[in-house]
């Protein structure tokens, strides 16, 4: 639906930043794959990571001619179920962004280490400083991938139902049932000392809060404080 | 992570049925696409739909040699943020299913009309009977696609944090912050007569309920009552 396509950079970034996971499409040997993965954004670059042993990540990095695979990274937020008086006008409220680019492996050791710190700094600013340090073996066991945003397309539907005017008197309930993705009550690790308090850096993830709002806040904090 | 791969059919179906939207990967002219879309399941077949004018749907139906494109349809539920004592052991709780197959257009008029009724019958059993009937022009304006489940892979992570034993005394909070996707308070259409009550067929979508539970219930109702 062309009415729903929007392309401004701020809208695209906000859709990406409000989510913890994306879906990544890529094709290997004639077979498309659609893989859910955690993503994070640095300016016009998108990052994801995985096991160094991952066949999919190696294929993304090497591509057909060693150039990196073409990929499409999509983030979607389902925001509501739109119930109309006709089957045809049923819909969903949603925000989605499709990003097109070419995958590459982050090979420079300093860049890779910075990227692995960035994933936590971006999602939960302040947490890295309190963690046990990364071990060399952990860095070795992880591959970091990235892509520059070459082209992007966003679609947003955020209005009530679009019934045909002549259906306005048809006697069935119509409207939107919102869909909310929120944070639950933290469940401590079974091996956590009972006196360990929730740290200040988890304040953005307060119980009951919307996940997208928490992630937009932590992205803003990250952008204001990153090196 | 091979430990997380499960393949039994009931697990795969439950992950698919608990979601309203999936992401579909397919490649056209060397460019992969990752498109969010509503899906529904009939046994070992998955369905989706869109505008008859959609270039993407035409490409999926026609493929390279008129045989239908290879596609990968993935559903992912994000269930929690897993916070460890080391960056490396951070994770997400999730349920995901990747389905591989070949797209085809539903061309038989009776099958197409049945599929367009099935989408509402499956998501909200009982609603079709109260809607204004589908118009011929609406059916013409819609394409219905499907794929048989040729291969499927499910991954589930649903446990607390997996800290290394030697990190057990590192003094930072660790555990899981659950992520919940729930239904909000219905917002009536602005052109709905004020006396129109919420119908019984929306009872599964009660305010505060988890969306996945509502959709598993309606799939079960559909399977028990479909023609």
XYZ file of C-alpha atoms in Angstrom:
454
model
C 0.000 0.000 0.000
C 1.928 3.044 -1.267
C 0.069 5.365 1.147
C 1.939 3.697 3.992
C 5.474 4.079 2.641
C 7.615 6.695 4.335
C 11.311 7.133 3.833
C 12.630 9.879 6.064
C 15.725 8.864 7.948
C 14.438 9.768 11.416
C 11.404 7.483 10.998
C 13.559 4.607 9.763
C 16.041 5.017 12.623
C 13.296 5.202 15.243
C 11.716 1.955 13.999
C 15.097 0.196 14.057
C 16.130 1.589 17.439
C 12.835 0.682 19.132
C 13.455 -3.054 18.589
C 15.898 -5.559 20.046
C 15.523 -8.096 17.238
C 15.240 -7.911 13.485
C 14.838 -10.487 10.730
C 17.618 -10.830 8.181
C 16.972 -12.196 4.677
C 19.805 -13.604 2.576
C 20.148 -16.364 0.010
C 22.680 -19.203 -0.035
C 22.820 -21.717 -2.911
C 19.409 -20.688 -4.213
C 17.680 -20.999 -0.831
C 16.501 -17.851 0.970
C 16.837 -17.717 4.749
C 14.999 -15.477 7.199
C 16.920 -15.362 10.477
C 15.911 -13.509 13.637
C 18.841 -11.777 15.288
C 19.712 -8.983 17.700
C 20.726 -5.813 15.834
C 22.144 -2.454 16.827
C 22.743 0.780 14.949
C 25.688 3.172 14.752
C 24.693 6.072 12.517
C 24.076 4.607 9.052
C 25.545 1.197 9.938
C 23.646 -1.791 11.287
C 25.387 -4.531 13.255
C 24.576 -8.092 14.231
C 26.637 -10.933 15.657
C 26.780 -14.660 16.173
C 29.007 -17.649 16.652
C 32.259 -17.673 14.685
C 31.324 -21.248 13.786
C 28.067 -20.107 12.126
C 27.833 -21.261 8.520
C 25.278 -18.515 7.831
C 27.570 -15.732 9.055
C 30.474 -17.086 7.023
C 28.276 -17.183 3.938
C 27.062 -13.626 4.579
C 30.677 -12.440 4.878
C 32.026 -14.297 1.859
C 29.102 -14.013 -0.525
C 29.315 -15.534 -3.966
C 32.528 -13.806 -5.084
C 34.007 -12.980 -1.686
C 32.249 -9.595 -1.794
C 29.681 -10.078 0.959
C 26.096 -11.151 0.434
C 23.269 -8.812 -0.395
C 20.947 -8.774 2.614
C 17.662 -7.217 3.699
C 17.227 -6.429 7.387
C 13.669 -5.803 8.548
C 12.266 -4.635 11.872
C 8.526 -4.846 12.511
C 6.476 -3.696 15.485
C 2.917 -5.037 15.637
C 0.863 -2.278 17.294
C -2.745 -3.320 16.845
C -5.398 -5.535 15.305
C -7.685 -3.469 13.073
C -11.233 -4.836 12.937
C -13.498 -3.575 10.164
C -17.103 -4.149 9.111
C -15.828 -6.021 6.000
C -13.168 -8.740 5.846
C -11.350 -6.675 3.200
C -10.781 -3.663 5.455
C -9.306 -5.665 8.319
C -5.665 -4.781 8.873
C -2.890 -4.412 11.406
C -1.353 -1.335 12.906
C 2.390 -1.666 12.631
C 5.711 0.087 12.089
C 8.218 -1.620 9.832
C 11.528 -0.704 8.244
C 13.267 -2.677 5.472
C 16.959 -1.966 5.024
C 18.979 -3.049 1.984
C 22.733 -3.465 1.884
C 25.715 -5.780 1.691
C 26.956 -7.796 4.668
C 30.551 -7.604 5.779
C 32.553 -9.173 8.591
C 34.196 -6.777 11.057
C 37.798 -8.010 10.835
C 39.862 -5.272 12.504
C 40.491 -6.471 16.101
C 40.006 -3.030 17.677
C 36.811 -2.398 15.693
C 35.508 -5.831 16.619
C 36.166 -5.319 20.319
C 34.520 -1.882 20.171
C 31.489 -3.388 18.430
C 31.130 -6.101 21.075
C 31.193 -3.437 23.786
C 28.732 -1.330 21.789
C 26.014 -3.980 21.770
C 25.712 -3.811 25.581
C 26.426 -0.065 25.765
C 23.667 0.574 23.281
C 21.035 -1.760 24.729
C 21.815 -1.210 28.437
C 24.109 1.822 28.903
C 26.214 1.521 32.032
C 26.097 -2.262 32.261
C 29.479 -3.040 30.649
C 31.325 -1.252 33.434
C 29.811 -3.664 35.976
C 30.344 -6.899 34.027
C 33.127 -9.411 34.223
C 35.511 -8.419 31.393
C 35.341 -10.114 28.005
C 37.814 -12.955 27.608
C 39.981 -13.268 24.494
C 38.405 -16.661 23.808
C 34.906 -15.115 23.927
C 35.891 -12.470 21.393
C 37.407 -15.161 19.180
C 34.240 -17.261 19.424
C 32.068 -14.369 18.179
C 31.721 -12.904 14.704
C 30.463 -9.354 14.252
C 28.719 -8.474 10.990
C 27.644 -5.110 9.665
C 26.017 -3.415 6.710
C 25.755 0.168 5.608
C 22.190 1.356 5.036
C 22.165 1.672 1.235
C 18.419 1.989 0.846
C 15.578 1.969 3.331
C 11.816 1.836 3.241
C 9.515 2.351 6.199
C 5.814 1.663 6.466
C 3.606 2.828 9.294
C -0.098 2.235 9.898
C -1.228 3.983 13.063
C -4.863 5.009 12.565
C -8.251 3.544 13.376
C -10.177 1.353 10.989
C -10.762 2.434 7.372
C -14.271 1.131 6.793
C -16.006 1.959 3.533
C -18.469 4.808 4.170
C -21.398 2.611 3.108
C -20.426 0.017 5.746
C -20.727 2.576 8.559
C -24.093 1.310 9.722
C -23.290 -2.417 9.458
C -24.025 -3.732 12.968
C -20.771 -5.279 14.144
C -18.135 -3.810 16.443
C -15.213 -2.188 14.601
C -12.074 -0.544 15.865
C -8.560 -1.317 16.993
C -7.375 -3.731 19.679
C -3.938 -2.389 20.610
C -1.009 -4.816 20.875
C 1.548 -3.829 23.517
C 5.016 -5.256 24.021
C 6.017 -4.586 27.611
C 8.543 -5.595 30.240
C 7.661 -8.044 33.010
C 8.908 -8.466 36.561
C 12.641 -9.311 36.628
C 13.391 -12.948 37.498
C 16.771 -13.212 39.263
C 19.239 -15.908 38.305
C 18.996 -18.921 40.637
C 22.709 -18.509 41.413
C 22.474 -14.786 42.225
C 23.279 -13.845 45.840
C 19.947 -12.813 47.368
C 21.305 -9.417 48.419
C 22.128 -8.320 44.825
C 19.982 -5.284 44.051
C 18.667 -4.298 40.644
C 21.238 -1.789 39.360
C 20.500 1.776 38.223
C 21.365 0.844 34.636
C 18.223 -1.316 34.485
C 15.946 1.612 35.368
C 14.930 2.074 31.693
C 13.538 -1.484 31.762
C 11.027 -0.868 34.544
C 8.245 -3.423 34.949
C 5.221 -2.570 32.817
C 7.080 -0.199 30.539
C 6.851 -0.578 26.766
C 9.959 -2.248 25.358
C 10.119 0.135 22.393
C 10.179 3.165 24.701
C 12.928 1.610 26.838
C 15.056 0.899 23.772
C 14.559 4.378 22.289
C 15.661 5.841 25.626
C 18.785 3.669 25.836
C 19.722 4.423 22.215
C 19.481 8.156 22.990
C 21.606 7.695 26.114
C 24.150 5.724 24.093
C 24.337 8.338 21.346
C 24.814 11.113 23.922
C 27.645 9.330 25.742
C 29.514 7.075 23.290
C 33.234 7.697 22.788
C 23.356 -22.780 18.864
C 22.540 -26.441 18.122
C 21.313 -27.031 21.695
C 18.342 -24.789 20.901
C 17.176 -26.533 17.738
C 14.008 -28.567 17.991
C 12.086 -29.993 15.082
C 8.974 -31.747 16.285
C 5.917 -30.747 14.361
C 3.796 -29.763 17.369
C 6.430 -27.262 18.533
C 6.749 -25.766 15.054
C 2.974 -25.446 14.661
C 2.553 -23.872 18.096
C 5.183 -21.208 17.336
C 3.523 -20.403 14.000
C -0.020 -20.406 15.391
C 0.839 -18.130 18.336
C 1.734 -15.241 16.003
C -0.277 -12.974 13.738
C 2.668 -11.876 11.611
C 5.693 -13.589 10.152
C 8.633 -12.426 8.044
C 9.014 -13.843 4.558
C 12.411 -14.002 2.814
C 12.659 -14.304 -0.968
C 15.041 -13.073 -3.610
C 14.206 -11.173 -6.809
C 16.891 -10.245 -9.341
C 19.714 -10.938 -6.901
C 18.209 -8.831 -4.108
C 16.814 -10.531 -1.001
C 13.663 -9.110 0.585
C 12.376 -9.604 4.108
C 8.684 -8.739 4.237
C 6.434 -8.775 7.288
C 3.028 -10.230 6.552
C 0.023 -11.846 8.215
C 0.144 -15.638 7.914
C -2.215 -18.469 8.736
C -1.863 -22.236 8.772
C -4.001 -25.089 7.444
C -2.343 -28.355 8.396
C 1.019 -28.419 6.606
C 0.238 -25.389 4.446
C 0.999 -21.762 5.254
C -0.932 -18.922 3.661
C -0.408 -15.197 3.226
C -2.100 -12.570 1.080
C -1.756 -9.122 -0.372
C -2.784 -6.806 -3.152
C -3.185 -8.356 -6.601
C -1.128 -5.406 -7.832
C 1.830 -6.377 -5.617
C 5.017 -6.856 -7.614
C 6.441 -8.988 -4.798
C 3.501 -11.414 -4.800
C 3.643 -11.728 -8.586
C 7.359 -12.482 -8.366
C 6.779 -15.068 -5.619
C 4.124 -16.769 -7.752
C 6.056 -16.729 -11.020
C 9.579 -17.353 -9.757
C 12.444 -17.547 -12.194
C 11.000 -20.278 -14.453
C 7.325 -19.878 -13.639
C 7.676 -22.487 -10.869
C 7.204 -20.307 -7.803
C 9.991 -18.776 -5.765
C 11.795 -20.557 -2.965
C 10.853 -18.769 0.263
C 11.621 -18.934 3.948
C 8.871 -17.939 6.369
C 9.962 -17.199 9.930
C 7.976 -16.471 13.069
C 9.755 -15.175 16.163
C 8.432 -14.447 19.641
C 10.740 -12.408 21.881
C 10.065 -13.649 25.426
C 12.795 -12.114 27.559
C 16.066 -10.242 27.928
C 18.684 -12.490 29.519
C 21.209 -10.543 31.606
C 24.412 -12.335 32.593
C 27.512 -11.471 34.607
C 29.562 -11.450 31.366
C 28.701 -9.739 28.077
C 29.190 -13.078 26.309
C 26.441 -14.879 28.231
C 23.792 -12.244 27.594
C 21.014 -13.600 25.432
C 17.326 -13.454 24.645
C 14.556 -15.855 25.476
C 12.611 -16.525 22.312
C 10.663 -19.032 20.261
C 11.286 -19.081 16.524
C 10.322 -21.307 13.624
C 11.862 -21.152 10.136
C 9.860 -22.802 7.381
C 11.225 -23.602 3.925
C 9.155 -24.127 0.814
C 8.051 -22.858 -2.571
C 5.483 -20.100 -2.987
C 2.420 -20.582 -5.160
C -0.585 -18.477 -6.041
C -4.003 -19.866 -5.130
C -5.698 -19.704 -8.538
C -8.829 -21.843 -8.168
C -11.707 -19.392 -7.463
C -13.405 -21.629 -4.856
C -10.115 -22.305 -3.070
C -9.283 -18.616 -3.102
C -12.640 -17.607 -1.649
C -12.320 -20.317 1.027
C -8.832 -19.059 1.893
C -10.053 -15.468 2.238
C -12.764 -16.648 4.617
C -10.228 -18.801 6.486
C -8.020 -15.870 7.416
C -10.798 -14.323 9.527
C -12.212 -17.684 10.667
C -8.783 -18.707 11.904
C -7.817 -15.428 13.610
C -11.250 -14.506 14.983
C -13.651 -17.463 14.736
C -17.260 -16.348 14.465
C -16.520 -12.911 13.029
C -17.110 -13.667 9.335
C -20.763 -14.454 9.996
C -21.294 -10.916 11.314
C -19.371 -9.030 8.599
C -20.620 -7.377 5.479
C -20.084 -10.001 2.746
C -16.997 -9.932 0.535
C -17.528 -8.170 -2.789
C -16.344 -9.722 -6.050
C -14.119 -6.693 -6.602
C -12.471 -7.211 -3.198
C -11.691 -10.842 -4.011
C -10.283 -9.769 -7.374
C -8.110 -7.125 -5.723
C -6.515 -9.698 -3.397
C -3.964 -12.397 -4.132
C -3.666 -15.418 -1.852
C -0.300 -17.181 -1.661
C 0.601 -20.450 -0.005
C 3.477 -22.848 0.566
C 3.671 -26.396 1.807
C 5.974 -26.879 4.796
C 8.837 -28.782 3.142
C 11.312 -28.393 5.987
C 11.102 -26.658 9.338
C 13.433 -25.735 12.126
C 12.426 -24.400 15.520
C 14.570 -22.854 18.206
C 13.453 -22.156 21.742
C 15.324 -20.549 24.615
C 13.175 -20.469 27.748
C 15.490 -20.761 30.744
C 17.203 -18.371 33.109
C 20.693 -17.038 32.525
C 23.568 -19.391 31.748
C 26.412 -17.724 33.618
C 29.774 -19.454 33.760
C 30.109 -21.121 37.180
C 33.175 -19.003 37.999
C 31.135 -15.807 37.370
C 28.578 -16.783 40.009
C 29.957 -14.405 42.619
C 30.537 -11.435 40.284
C 28.554 -8.629 41.940
C 26.058 -7.495 39.324
C 22.388 -8.397 39.007
C 21.692 -11.260 36.587
C 18.490 -12.863 35.472
C 15.697 -12.496 32.968
C 13.475 -9.501 32.285
C 10.403 -11.048 30.639
C 8.984 -9.475 27.469
C 5.207 -9.773 27.170
C 3.079 -9.087 24.112
C -0.429 -8.358 25.332
C -3.746 -6.917 24.180
C -4.793 -3.400 25.118
C -8.180 -1.770 25.651
C -10.267 -1.854 22.437
C -10.567 1.547 20.707
C -13.886 1.776 18.821
C -14.003 3.171 15.304
C -14.991 6.859 15.311
C -17.902 6.004 12.990
C -19.217 3.144 15.145
C -22.694 3.705 16.628
C -22.119 4.211 20.362
C -24.494 1.394 21.275
C -22.478 -1.293 19.421
C -21.267 -3.811 22.008
C -18.079 -5.855 21.838
C -19.199 -9.181 20.332
C -18.681 -12.607 21.887
C -16.233 -13.529 19.123
C -13.741 -10.993 20.553
C -13.732 -12.666 23.987
C -10.410 -14.437 23.239
C -8.821 -10.977 22.806
C -9.602 -9.753 26.327
C -7.680 -6.726 27.577
C -4.425 -7.700 29.257
C -4.310 -11.180 27.765
C -1.186 -12.417 26.014
C -1.573 -12.262 22.231
C 0.071 -15.662 21.743
C -2.426 -17.329 24.092
C -5.364 -15.660 22.306
C -4.100 -16.841 18.906
C -3.452 -20.406 20.084
C -7.015 -20.485 21.429
C -8.539 -19.203 18.186
C -6.476 -21.641 16.083
C -7.771 -24.501 18.247
C -11.353 -23.242 17.877
C -10.863 -22.965 14.115
C -9.448 -26.465 13.806
C -12.337 -27.887 15.847
C -15.016 -26.181 13.765
C -13.751 -25.686 10.212
C -15.723 -27.238 7.386
